[in-house]
């Protein structure tokens, strides 16, 4: 009897992934999703399960991200059919193309629900404009409610190299941060991979 067991790991260091990928008895694929660490820390400050200093410390978070990003090129080269790297912001810039790309990577056809979702997104903040930019603007809303001095600057100082590798803008001021017409993704930024 054929069966598939679906499972996901929400946070695992990529340095532990290579031995699993090398094991011929394991058959799985990995999609590594990276999000702007400033947005991650902004979210973490609002959830009750993330009270420990290590969960909210920009240096700890950025150190882990730096380690993971160092592993990405080697994993992409060695396991192109089993390892995929994506960024949250780039998915939001092109949701339809990203979904098609991810489903092709997984060798799965888009489901009827996925096709319907892409045709009729049910995002509550419709006031931000047409369907093409709704997802991107939703992804950027963290910028309007995040402390520049307490979150953005410390993360930018600790994560500068990772932000640049991900193709993300270093914000020079609070004014620039909250101006959603200034994209967080650097134009032409390829994520460094």
Short mmCIF file of C-alpha atoms in Angstrom, two decimals:
data_model
loop_
_atom_site.label_atom_id
_atom_site.label_comp_id
_atom_site.label_asym_id
_atom_site.label_seq_id
_atom_site.Cartn_x
_atom_site.Cartn_y
_atom_site.Cartn_z
CA UNK A 1 0.00 0.00 0.00
CA UNK A 2 1.38 3.39 -1.01
CA UNK A 3 1.04 6.22 1.44
CA UNK A 4 2.56 9.58 2.00
CA UNK A 5 3.21 11.08 5.37
CA UNK A 6 3.19 14.86 5.32
CA UNK A 7 5.05 16.75 7.98
CA UNK A 8 6.82 20.02 8.37
CA UNK A 9 9.54 21.46 10.53
CA UNK A 10 9.05 25.09 11.40
CA UNK A 11 12.60 25.87 12.46
CA UNK A 12 15.62 23.71 11.81
CA UNK A 13 19.17 24.82 11.24
CA UNK A 14 20.29 24.02 7.71
CA UNK A 15 23.58 22.63 8.99
CA UNK A 16 21.56 19.61 10.16
CA UNK A 17 19.88 19.15 6.79
CA UNK A 18 22.78 17.90 4.64
CA UNK A 19 23.17 14.55 6.50
CA UNK A 20 19.44 13.94 6.07
CA UNK A 21 19.59 14.74 2.35
CA UNK A 22 22.58 12.41 1.96
CA UNK A 23 20.69 9.50 3.51
CA UNK A 24 19.49 7.31 0.58
CA UNK A 25 16.70 5.85 2.73
CA UNK A 26 15.01 9.23 3.19
CA UNK A 27 12.86 10.62 0.41
CA UNK A 28 11.76 14.21 1.05
CA UNK A 29 11.97 17.75 -0.26
CA UNK A 30 12.73 20.94 1.61
CA UNK A 31 11.39 24.41 0.98
CA UNK A 32 13.36 26.91 3.03
CA UNK A 33 11.38 30.12 3.48
CA UNK A 34 13.31 33.20 4.59
CA UNK A 35 11.53 36.33 5.78
CA UNK A 36 12.90 39.77 6.47
CA UNK A 37 14.37 39.43 9.98
CA UNK A 38 12.99 42.85 10.91
CA UNK A 39 9.47 41.56 10.18
CA UNK A 40 10.20 38.35 12.09
CA UNK A 41 11.33 40.21 15.20
CA UNK A 42 8.40 42.63 14.90
CA UNK A 43 6.04 39.64 14.96
CA UNK A 44 7.88 37.93 17.79
CA UNK A 45 7.42 40.92 20.08
CA UNK A 46 3.65 40.48 19.79
CA UNK A 47 3.28 36.80 20.63
CA UNK A 48 3.21 35.35 24.15
CA UNK A 49 5.27 32.25 23.36
CA UNK A 50 8.33 34.34 22.49
CA UNK A 51 9.25 35.87 25.84
CA UNK A 52 12.73 34.41 26.28
CA UNK A 53 15.58 36.80 25.50
CA UNK A 54 17.01 34.32 22.98
CA UNK A 55 13.76 34.46 21.02
CA UNK A 56 13.80 38.26 20.89
CA UNK A 57 17.53 38.90 20.66
CA UNK A 58 18.49 40.29 17.23
CA UNK A 59 22.05 38.99 17.55
CA UNK A 60 20.88 35.42 18.20
CA UNK A 61 18.28 35.53 15.43
CA UNK A 62 20.72 37.05 12.93
CA UNK A 63 23.47 34.61 13.83
CA UNK A 64 21.16 31.69 13.02
CA UNK A 65 20.04 33.32 9.77
CA UNK A 66 23.66 33.98 8.74
CA UNK A 67 24.54 30.33 9.37
CA UNK A 68 21.57 29.15 7.30
CA UNK A 69 22.29 31.50 4.40
CA UNK A 70 25.87 30.21 4.30
CA UNK A 71 24.51 26.68 3.73
CA UNK A 72 22.01 27.63 0.98
CA UNK A 73 24.33 27.79 -2.08
CA UNK A 74 25.83 24.37 -1.39
CA UNK A 75 22.43 22.77 -0.82
CA UNK A 76 21.00 24.35 -3.97
CA UNK A 77 23.92 23.03 -6.01
CA UNK A 78 24.04 19.55 -4.48
CA UNK A 79 20.27 18.94 -4.25
CA UNK A 80 18.44 21.06 -6.85
CA UNK A 81 15.51 18.62 -7.01
CA UNK A 82 15.17 18.33 -3.23
CA UNK A 83 16.04 21.75 -1.81
CA UNK A 84 14.31 25.03 -2.68
CA UNK A 85 15.08 28.48 -1.27
CA UNK A 86 12.37 31.15 -1.35
CA UNK A 87 11.85 34.50 0.31
CA UNK A 88 8.55 35.66 1.71
CA UNK A 89 8.79 39.07 0.05
CA UNK A 90 9.42 37.59 -3.38
CA UNK A 91 6.48 35.23 -2.98
CA UNK A 92 4.27 38.20 -2.15
CA UNK A 93 5.55 40.11 -5.18
CA UNK A 94 4.37 37.33 -7.49
CA UNK A 95 1.99 34.98 -5.70
CA UNK A 96 0.71 33.23 -8.80
CA UNK A 97 4.16 32.59 -10.26
CA UNK A 98 5.52 31.55 -6.87
CA UNK A 99 2.73 29.05 -6.28
CA UNK A 100 3.24 27.58 -9.74
CA UNK A 101 7.00 27.38 -9.14
CA UNK A 102 6.59 25.69 -5.75
CA UNK A 103 4.04 23.21 -7.05
CA UNK A 104 6.34 22.37 -9.99
CA UNK A 105 9.23 21.84 -7.55
CA UNK A 106 7.02 19.48 -5.55
CA UNK A 107 5.84 17.85 -8.80
CA UNK A 108 2.22 18.54 -7.86
CA UNK A 109 -0.51 20.19 -9.90
CA UNK A 110 -2.18 23.22 -8.28
CA UNK A 111 -5.40 22.19 -6.59
CA UNK A 112 -8.78 23.68 -7.43
CA UNK A 113 -8.72 25.54 -4.10
CA UNK A 114 -5.31 27.03 -4.89
CA UNK A 115 -6.45 28.17 -8.33
CA UNK A 116 -9.60 29.71 -6.82
CA UNK A 117 -7.59 31.44 -4.11
CA UNK A 118 -5.31 33.03 -6.68
CA UNK A 119 -8.29 34.28 -8.67
CA UNK A 120 -10.19 35.65 -5.67
CA UNK A 121 -7.80 36.47 -2.80
CA UNK A 122 -9.67 37.01 0.43
CA UNK A 123 -7.31 39.60 1.92
CA UNK A 124 -9.22 41.96 4.21
CA UNK A 125 -7.27 45.08 3.33
CA UNK A 126 -8.69 45.58 -0.15
CA UNK A 127 -8.26 49.36 0.19
CA UNK A 128 -4.60 49.06 -0.80
CA UNK A 129 -5.39 48.64 -4.44
CA UNK A 130 -5.72 46.03 -7.08
CA UNK A 131 -5.17 42.32 -6.72
CA UNK A 132 -1.62 42.46 -8.07
CA UNK A 133 -0.25 44.50 -5.19
CA UNK A 134 -2.51 43.35 -2.34
CA UNK A 135 -0.22 40.53 -1.18
CA UNK A 136 2.91 42.67 -1.35
CA UNK A 137 1.31 45.44 0.69
CA UNK A 138 0.04 42.94 3.26
CA UNK A 139 3.58 41.62 3.60
CA UNK A 140 4.86 45.14 4.25
CA UNK A 141 2.36 46.22 6.91
CA UNK A 142 4.82 45.32 9.68
CA UNK A 143 6.75 48.42 8.65
CA UNK A 144 4.01 50.78 9.81
CA UNK A 145 3.78 49.36 13.33
CA UNK A 146 7.40 48.56 14.15
CA UNK A 147 9.73 50.64 16.27
CA UNK A 148 12.58 51.94 14.15
CA UNK A 149 14.87 52.45 17.16
CA UNK A 150 14.03 49.30 19.15
CA UNK A 151 13.60 46.73 16.37
CA UNK A 152 14.67 47.93 12.92
CA UNK A 153 18.03 49.50 13.83
CA UNK A 154 19.20 46.66 16.12
CA UNK A 155 18.25 44.05 13.51
CA UNK A 156 19.88 46.01 10.70
CA UNK A 157 23.07 46.30 12.75
CA UNK A 158 23.13 42.58 13.59
CA UNK A 159 21.87 41.32 10.21
CA UNK A 160 23.38 43.71 7.66
CA UNK A 161 25.12 40.97 5.67
CA UNK A 162 22.05 38.73 5.68
CA UNK A 163 19.74 41.59 4.68
CA UNK A 164 22.03 42.37 1.75
CA UNK A 165 22.26 38.69 0.78
CA UNK A 166 18.44 38.50 0.80
CA UNK A 167 18.28 41.61 -1.40
CA UNK A 168 16.58 43.71 1.27
CA UNK A 169 16.87 47.46 1.74
CA UNK A 170 18.65 48.93 4.73
CA UNK A 171 16.28 51.64 5.94
CA UNK A 172 18.02 54.91 6.81
CA UNK A 173 15.17 56.48 8.78
CA UNK A 174 11.75 55.87 10.28
CA UNK A 175 10.29 58.03 7.51
CA UNK A 176 11.74 55.72 4.86
CA UNK A 177 10.61 52.62 6.79
CA UNK A 178 6.94 53.63 6.98
CA UNK A 179 6.78 54.90 3.38
CA UNK A 180 5.38 51.77 1.71
CA UNK A 181 6.13 53.23 -1.71
CA UNK A 182 9.80 52.57 -0.85
CA UNK A 183 10.15 48.83 -1.45
CA UNK A 184 11.85 46.62 1.13
CA UNK A 185 13.22 44.47 -1.69
CA UNK A 186 16.02 46.19 -3.56
CA UNK A 187 15.11 46.48 -7.24
CA UNK A 188 17.04 43.83 -9.10
CA UNK A 189 17.99 42.15 -5.82
CA UNK A 190 18.30 38.42 -6.50
CA UNK A 191 18.62 37.25 -2.94
CA UNK A 192 22.30 36.51 -3.49
CA UNK A 193 21.65 32.96 -4.74
#
